[in-house]
Coordinates of C-alpha atoms in Angstrom, one line a residue:
X1 CA -24.8 -15.2 -30.0
X2 CA -24.7 -11.5 -30.4
X3 CA -24.2 -11.0 -26.7
X4 CA -21.4 -13.6 -26.7
X5 CA -19.7 -11.8 -29.6
X6 CA -19.9 -8.4 -27.7
X7 CA -18.5 -10.0 -24.6
X8 CA -15.6 -11.4 -26.6
X9 CA -14.9 -8.1 -28.3
X10 CA -15.0 -6.4 -24.8
X11 CA -12.4 -8.9 -23.5
X12 CA -10.2 -8.4 -26.4
X13 CA -10.4 -4.7 -25.8
X14 CA -9.3 -5.2 -22.2
X15 CA -6.4 -7.4 -23.2
X16 CA -5.2 -4.8 -25.8
X17 CA -5.5 -1.9 -23.3
X18 CA -3.6 -3.6 -20.5
X19 CA -0.9 -4.9 -22.8
X20 CA -0.4 -1.4 -24.3
X21 CA -0.4 0.5 -20.9
X22 CA 2.3 -0.8 -18.6
X23 CA 3.2 1.6 -15.7
X24 CA 6.8 1.9 -14.8
X25 CA 6.1 1.0 -11.2
X26 CA 2.9 -1.2 -11.1
X27 CA 0.8 -1.4 -8.0
X28 CA 0.0 -4.6 -6.2
X29 CA -3.5 -6.0 -5.7
X30 CA -4.1 -8.5 -2.9
X31 CA -7.1 -10.5 -4.1
X32 CA -9.3 -12.1 -1.4
X33 CA -12.8 -13.4 -1.2
X34 CA -13.7 -11.3 1.9
X35 CA -11.9 -9.4 4.6
X36 CA -13.5 -10.0 8.0
X37 CA -11.3 -11.6 10.6
X38 CA -9.1 -14.6 11.1
X39 CA -5.6 -15.9 10.6
X40 CA -5.7 -15.6 6.8
X41 CA -6.8 -12.0 7.0
X42 CA -4.0 -11.3 9.5
X43 CA -1.4 -12.6 7.0
X44 CA -2.9 -10.5 4.2
X45 CA -3.0 -7.5 6.4
X46 CA 0.7 -8.0 7.3
X47 CA 1.5 -8.3 3.6
X48 CA -0.5 -5.1 2.9
X49 CA 1.5 -3.2 5.5
X50 CA 4.8 -4.8 4.4
X51 CA 4.3 -3.8 0.8
X52 CA 3.5 -0.2 1.9
X53 CA 6.6 -0.1 4.1
X54 CA 8.7 -1.3 1.2
X55 CA 7.4 1.8 -0.8
X56 CA 5.0 -0.1 -3.1
X57 CA 1.5 1.0 -4.0
X58 CA -0.9 -1.7 -2.8
X59 CA -4.6 -2.3 -2.7
X60 CA -7.0 -5.0 -1.4
X61 CA -9.3 -6.3 -4.1
X62 CA -12.2 -8.0 -2.2
X63 CA -14.6 -10.2 -4.2
X64 CA -17.6 -10.0 -1.8
X65 CA -18.7 -7.1 0.4
X66 CA -18.0 -9.1 3.6
X67 CA -15.9 -6.9 5.7
X68 CA -15.0 -6.8 9.4
X69 CA -12.3 -5.9 12.0
X70 CA -9.4 -6.5 9.6
X71 CA -10.9 -4.2 7.0
X72 CA -11.1 -1.4 9.5
X73 CA -7.3 -1.4 9.6
X74 CA -6.9 -0.7 5.9
X75 CA -7.0 2.8 4.3
X76 CA -10.6 3.0 2.9
X77 CA -9.2 4.3 -0.4
X78 CA -7.1 1.1 -0.7
X79 CA -10.0 -1.3 0.1
X80 CA -11.7 -2.0 -3.3
X81 CA -14.8 -4.2 -3.3
X82 CA -15.7 -5.5 -6.8
X83 CA -18.7 -7.7 -6.0
X84 CA -17.8 -10.4 -8.5
X85 CA -18.1 -8.1 -11.4
X86 CA -15.4 -8.4 -14.1
X87 CA -15.7 -4.9 -15.5
X88 CA -15.5 -3.4 -12.0
X89 CA -12.5 -5.6 -11.2
X90 CA -10.7 -4.5 -14.4
X91 CA -11.7 -0.8 -14.0
X92 CA -10.2 -0.8 -10.5
X93 CA -7.0 -2.3 -11.8
X94 CA -6.8 0.2 -14.6
X95 CA -7.6 3.2 -12.3
X96 CA -5.0 2.3 -9.8
X97 CA -2.3 1.0 -12.1
X98 CA -2.5 -2.5 -10.6
X99 CA -0.5 -5.0 -12.8
X100 CA 0.6 -7.4 -10.1
X101 CA -2.1 -9.6 -8.5
X102 CA -1.3 -11.6 -5.4
X103 CA -4.1 -14.2 -4.8
X104 CA -5.1 -15.8 -1.5
X105 CA -7.8 -18.5 -1.4
X106 CA -9.2 -17.0 -4.6
X107 CA -8.7 -17.5 -8.3
X108 CA -11.0 -14.8 -9.7
X109 CA -10.3 -14.0 -13.3
X110 CA -6.8 -15.5 -12.9
X111 CA -6.7 -16.8 -16.5
X112 CA -8.0 -13.6 -18.0
X113 CA -5.5 -11.3 -16.2
X114 CA -2.7 -13.6 -17.2
X115 CA -3.7 -13.0 -20.9
X116 CA -3.7 -9.3 -20.2
X117 CA -0.1 -9.3 -19.1
X118 CA -0.5 -9.1 -15.4
X119 CA 2.1 -10.8 -13.1
X120 CA 0.3 -13.4 -11.0
X121 CA 1.3 -14.8 -7.6
X122 CA -0.8 -17.4 -5.7
X123 CA -0.3 -18.4 -2.1
X124 CA -1.4 -21.8 -0.8
X125 CA -2.3 -21.3 2.8
X126 CA -3.4 -24.8 3.9
X127 CA -4.1 -28.3 2.8
X128 CA -7.3 -28.7 0.9
X129 CA -8.9 -31.8 2.5
X130 CA -12.4 -30.8 1.2
X131 CA -11.4 -31.1 -2.5
X132 CA -11.8 -34.3 -4.4
X133 CA -9.0 -35.8 -6.4
X134 CA -10.5 -34.4 -9.6
X135 CA -10.9 -30.9 -8.1
X136 CA -7.3 -30.9 -6.9
X137 CA -6.0 -31.9 -10.3
X138 CA -8.0 -29.1 -11.9
X139 CA -6.9 -26.7 -9.2
X140 CA -3.2 -27.6 -9.8
X141 CA -3.6 -27.2 -13.6
X142 CA -5.1 -23.8 -13.2
X143 CA -2.4 -22.5 -11.0
X144 CA 0.4 -24.1 -13.1
X145 CA -1.1 -22.4 -16.2
X146 CA -1.9 -19.0 -14.8
X147 CA 0.4 -18.2 -11.9
X148 CA 3.9 -16.9 -12.5
X149 CA 4.8 -18.0 -9.0
X150 CA 3.1 -20.5 -6.7
X151 CA 3.9 -20.1 -3.0
X152 CA 3.2 -22.4 -0.1
X153 CA 3.4 -21.2 3.5
X154 CA 5.2 -24.3 4.7
X155 CA 7.0 -27.4 3.4
X156 CA 4.1 -29.5 4.7
X157 CA 1.6 -27.5 2.6
X158 CA 3.9 -27.6 -0.5
X159 CA 4.4 -31.4 -0.3
X160 CA 0.7 -32.1 0.2
X161 CA -0.2 -29.8 -2.8
X162 CA 2.4 -31.4 -5.1
X163 CA 1.4 -35.0 -4.2
X164 CA -2.2 -34.4 -4.9
X165 CA -1.8 -32.3 -8.0
X166 CA 1.2 -34.0 -9.6
X167 CA 3.2 -30.7 -9.9
X168 CA 6.9 -30.9 -9.1
X169 CA 8.0 -29.4 -5.8
X170 CA 10.4 -27.1 -7.7
X171 CA 7.3 -25.3 -9.1
X172 CA 6.3 -24.2 -5.6
X173 CA 8.3 -21.8 -3.5
X174 CA 8.0 -22.0 0.3
X175 CA 7.6 -18.6 2.1
X176 CA 6.4 -18.8 5.7
X177 CA 4.0 -16.2 7.1
X178 CA 5.5 -13.2 8.8
X179 CA 4.4 -11.9 12.1
X180 CA 4.5 -8.4 13.6
X181 CA 7.6 -8.9 15.8
X182 CA 7.7 -5.3 17.0
X183 CA 4.1 -5.5 18.3
X184 CA 4.9 -8.9 19.9
X185 CA 7.7 -7.4 22.0
X186 CA 5.7 -4.3 23.1
X187 CA 4.2 -4.5 26.6
X188 CA 0.4 -4.1 26.6
X189 CA -1.8 -4.2 29.7
X190 CA -3.5 -7.6 30.3
X191 CA -6.8 -8.2 32.1
X192 CA -5.1 -10.8 34.2
X193 CA -1.7 -12.0 35.3
X194 CA -0.2 -15.5 36.1
X195 CA -0.7 -14.7 39.7
X196 CA -4.3 -13.5 39.4
X197 CA -5.1 -16.7 37.6
X198 CA -3.9 -18.6 40.6
X199 CA -0.9 -20.4 39.1
X200 CA 1.9 -21.1 41.5
X201 CA 5.6 -21.0 40.5
X202 CA 5.9 -24.7 40.6
X203 CA 3.0 -25.4 38.2
X204 CA 3.8 -25.8 34.5
X205 CA 1.3 -23.9 32.4
X206 CA 0.8 -24.9 28.8
X207 CA -1.0 -22.3 26.6
X208 CA -3.2 -23.5 23.7
X209 CA -4.3 -20.5 21.6
X210 CA -6.9 -21.2 19.0
X211 CA -10.5 -20.5 18.2
X212 CA -12.8 -23.5 18.7
X213 CA -13.0 -25.4 15.4
X214 CA -13.0 -29.2 14.9
X215 CA -9.6 -29.1 13.2
X216 CA -8.0 -27.5 16.3
X217 CA -9.0 -30.7 18.3
X218 CA -9.6 -29.0 21.7
X219 CA -11.6 -32.0 22.8
X220 CA -8.6 -34.3 22.4
X221 CA -6.7 -32.3 25.0
X222 CA -9.3 -33.2 27.7
X223 CA -8.3 -36.8 27.2
X224 CA -4.6 -35.9 27.4
X225 CA -5.1 -33.9 30.6
X226 CA -7.0 -36.9 32.1
X227 CA -3.9 -39.1 31.3
X228 CA -1.6 -36.5 33.0
X229 CA -3.8 -36.1 36.1
X230 CA -1.9 -38.8 38.1
X231 CA 1.4 -38.9 36.3
X232 CA 2.1 -35.1 36.1
X233 CA -0.2 -33.3 38.6
X234 CA 1.8 -30.0 38.2
X235 CA 0.8 -29.6 34.5
X236 CA -2.0 -27.1 33.8
X237 CA -3.7 -26.3 30.5
X238 CA -4.8 -22.7 29.6
X239 CA -6.9 -22.2 26.6
X240 CA -7.5 -18.9 24.8
X241 CA -9.8 -18.7 21.9
X242 CA -12.9 -17.3 20.3
X243 CA -16.0 -19.4 20.2
X244 CA -15.4 -20.1 16.5
X245 CA -17.7 -23.0 15.7
X246 CA -20.6 -22.9 18.2
X247 CA -21.3 -26.6 18.1
X248 CA -17.6 -27.4 18.6
X249 CA -17.3 -25.0 21.5
X250 CA -20.5 -26.4 23.2
X251 CA -19.3 -30.0 22.9
X252 CA -15.9 -29.0 24.4
X253 CA -17.6 -27.2 27.4
X254 CA -19.9 -30.1 28.0
X255 CA -17.1 -32.7 28.0
X256 CA -15.0 -30.4 30.2
X257 CA -17.7 -30.1 32.8
X258 CA -17.9 -33.9 33.1
X259 CA -14.1 -34.5 33.1
X260 CA -12.1 -35.5 36.2
X261 CA -9.3 -33.2 34.8
X262 CA -11.5 -30.1 34.7
X263 CA -9.7 -28.4 37.6
X264 CA -6.4 -28.6 35.6
X265 CA -8.0 -26.9 32.5
X266 CA -8.9 -23.2 32.3
X267 CA -10.6 -21.3 29.4
X268 CA -10.2 -17.6 28.8
X269 CA -11.6 -15.4 26.0
X270 CA -9.3 -14.6 23.1
X271 CA -7.0 -11.6 23.6
X272 CA -6.6 -8.7 21.1
X273 CA -3.7 -9.2 18.8
X274 CA -1.8 -6.4 20.5
X275 CA -1.9 -8.3 23.8
X276 CA -0.8 -11.7 22.6
X277 CA 2.9 -11.0 23.0
X278 CA 2.6 -9.7 26.5
X279 CA 0.6 -12.8 27.4
X280 CA 3.1 -15.2 25.9
X281 CA 6.0 -13.5 27.7
X282 CA 4.4 -13.4 31.1
X283 CA 1.9 -16.1 31.7
X284 CA 2.6 -19.6 30.2
X285 CA 5.7 -21.7 30.5
X286 CA 5.1 -23.7 27.2
X287 CA 3.1 -23.1 24.0
X288 CA 1.0 -26.1 22.8
X289 CA -0.6 -26.6 19.4
X290 CA -2.1 -30.1 19.1
X291 CA -4.1 -29.5 15.9
X292 CA -5.2 -31.9 13.2
X293 CA -4.3 -29.6 10.3
X294 CA -2.5 -26.3 9.8
X295 CA -0.9 -24.3 7.0
X296 CA 1.5 -22.0 8.8
X297 CA 0.4 -21.1 12.3
X298 CA 0.9 -17.5 13.2
X299 CA 0.4 -18.4 16.9
X300 CA 3.4 -20.8 16.7
X301 CA 5.6 -18.2 15.1
X302 CA 4.6 -15.7 17.8
X303 CA 5.3 -18.1 20.6
X304 CA 8.7 -18.9 19.0
X305 CA 9.6 -15.2 18.8
X306 CA 8.5 -14.7 22.4
X307 CA 11.0 -17.3 23.6
X308 CA 8.6 -20.1 24.7
X309 CA 9.3 -23.8 24.4
X310 CA 6.8 -25.5 22.1
X311 CA 5.0 -28.8 21.8
X312 CA 3.4 -29.2 18.4
X313 CA 1.8 -31.9 16.3
X314 CA 3.6 -32.5 13.0
X315 CA 1.4 -30.3 10.8
X316 CA 1.8 -27.0 9.1
X317 CA 5.1 -25.2 9.9
X318 CA 6.1 -27.5 12.9
X319 CA 9.1 -28.9 11.1
X320 CA 10.5 -25.5 10.1
X321 CA 10.0 -24.3 13.7
X322 CA 11.8 -27.4 14.9
X323 CA 14.8 -26.5 12.7
X324 CA 14.9 -23.0 14.3
X325 CA 14.5 -24.2 17.8
X326 CA 15.8 -27.8 18.0
X327 CA 16.4 -27.9 21.7
X328 CA 13.1 -26.3 22.8
X329 CA 10.5 -27.7 20.4
X330 CA 9.0 -31.2 20.6
X331 CA 7.1 -32.4 17.5
X332 CA 4.5 -35.1 18.0
X333 CA 2.9 -37.2 15.3
X334 CA -0.6 -36.1 14.4
X335 CA -3.8 -38.1 15.0
X336 CA -3.9 -39.5 11.5
X337 CA -1.5 -41.5 9.3
X338 CA -1.5 -39.6 6.0
X339 CA -2.8 -36.1 5.2
X340 CA -3.6 -37.3 1.7
X341 CA -6.3 -39.5 3.1
X342 CA -7.9 -36.8 5.3
X343 CA -11.4 -35.7 4.4
X344 CA -13.8 -33.4 6.2
X345 CA -15.7 -36.4 7.5
X346 CA -12.5 -37.9 9.0
X347 CA -11.6 -34.6 10.6
X348 CA -15.0 -34.3 12.2
X349 CA -14.7 -37.9 13.5
X350 CA -11.3 -37.3 15.0
X351 CA -12.4 -34.0 16.5
X352 CA -15.1 -35.8 18.5
X353 CA -12.6 -38.1 20.1
X354 CA -11.5 -37.1 23.6
X355 CA -8.9 -39.9 23.5
X356 CA -7.2 -39.5 20.2
X357 CA -4.7 -41.9 18.6
X358 CA -1.8 -39.5 19.4
X359 CA -3.0 -38.7 22.9
X360 CA -0.3 -40.7 24.7
X361 CA 2.4 -39.1 22.5
X362 CA 1.1 -35.7 23.4
X363 CA 1.0 -36.6 27.1
X364 CA 4.6 -38.0 27.0
X365 CA 5.9 -34.8 25.2
X366 CA 4.2 -32.6 27.8
X367 CA 5.8 -34.6 30.7
X368 CA 9.2 -34.4 29.0
X369 CA 8.9 -30.7 28.5
X370 CA 7.9 -30.2 32.2
X371 CA 10.9 -32.3 33.4
X372 CA 13.3 -30.4 31.1
X373 CA 11.7 -27.0 31.5
X374 CA 14.7 -24.9 32.7
X375 CA 16.9 -26.1 29.9
X376 CA 14.1 -25.8 27.4
X377 CA 13.4 -22.2 28.4
X378 CA 17.0 -21.2 28.1
X379 CA 17.2 -22.8 24.6
X380 CA 13.9 -21.1 23.6
X381 CA 15.2 -17.7 24.5
X382 CA 18.3 -18.3 22.3
X383 CA 16.1 -19.6 19.5
X384 CA 13.9 -16.5 19.7
X385 CA 16.9 -14.2 18.9
X386 CA 17.6 -16.2 15.8
X387 CA 14.0 -16.4 14.7
X388 CA 13.0 -12.8 15.1
X389 CA 14.6 -11.5 11.9
X390 CA 13.5 -14.6 10.0
X391 CA 9.9 -14.6 11.1
X392 CA 9.0 -10.9 10.7
X393 CA 6.8 -9.3 8.1
X394 CA 9.8 -7.6 6.6
X395 CA 11.4 -10.9 5.6
X396 CA 8.2 -12.3 4.3
X397 CA 7.6 -9.1 2.2
X398 CA 11.2 -9.1 0.9
X399 CA 10.8 -12.7 -0.4
X400 CA 7.5 -12.0 -2.1
X401 CA 8.8 -8.8 -3.8
X402 CA 11.8 -10.8 -5.1
X403 CA 9.3 -13.0 -6.9
X404 CA 7.6 -10.0 -8.5
X405 CA 10.8 -8.9 -10.1

């Protein structure tokens, strides 16, 4: 009982201190669970750079000491690991005048800092198929109570979140991720070219860029390419991706080795981020993302800004991209009927199907894109010019800063 009383007094002390000491220009803390590698980390890194470019003081508050390549791109003095310790977390906020917390896949001390007068933003990056209905309701109540602003990275994510939590859509702002457009348009040397890969000018190369995970549904594309083998022999599939999930990668490689379409499919290692733009602008004809689930795909935005036609499943930011590129983007229904009914078990089951329920729709869209390729390429180039200022990090940063007041 005495310990609980001391802890309560300590918390009241923190509340009083932060409410009495409000800097004129508060710093921003980006709160994450870890900072190793991946799409989420790239978005947070882009925000970190964007806030700095806008003249704001910004720090990464990392809950666990799990750091990797992304962390190496952050000033060490701005990378603050607090190891799940409340006092360390609050001391760091006090030391660096952090009074705005922008949370990503993390809710650490969210209720407490709201009581202390912090401004709180939370970004929903994906649909949470692993959460039960009770967990989603509790999650929604927490965010509604503690976050000044709730942001979803796409309308698809917002609508899913609101349906499962019961919150009104007006409570959730949609701010798409921003990508490094300047880097995308910079030529970087590649370890290969379209010619060195053996693709002739009359072949239509679809590029699928994603690490191997069940949700990306690489296996389903083997079935699609088998359907296309006779009907569209000019179509080729080029996959770039890290191993990701070793079991998923192994299952794909085994199925590919036994597939009659194996000669039309080529796998390459994932490129560094600085090389992606050069690859997109020089090797493939069309970008393809046939995934089961997305939040806001950076790869889709990068392909859009590089002027590639797109074939996408109706997940994540596909609808927003379709609005920006109506004449060069085909959106195909996903392999499920309702995202609200998705569970991890269903995703795993779908991921093991080489012939998915939407396989024919994907094959049809790829054949249509191949037939209309010259017109689609011209439309994609025009769409890229419109998309570049809207999809960059500066626009994403501007919209978040507007929420911070």
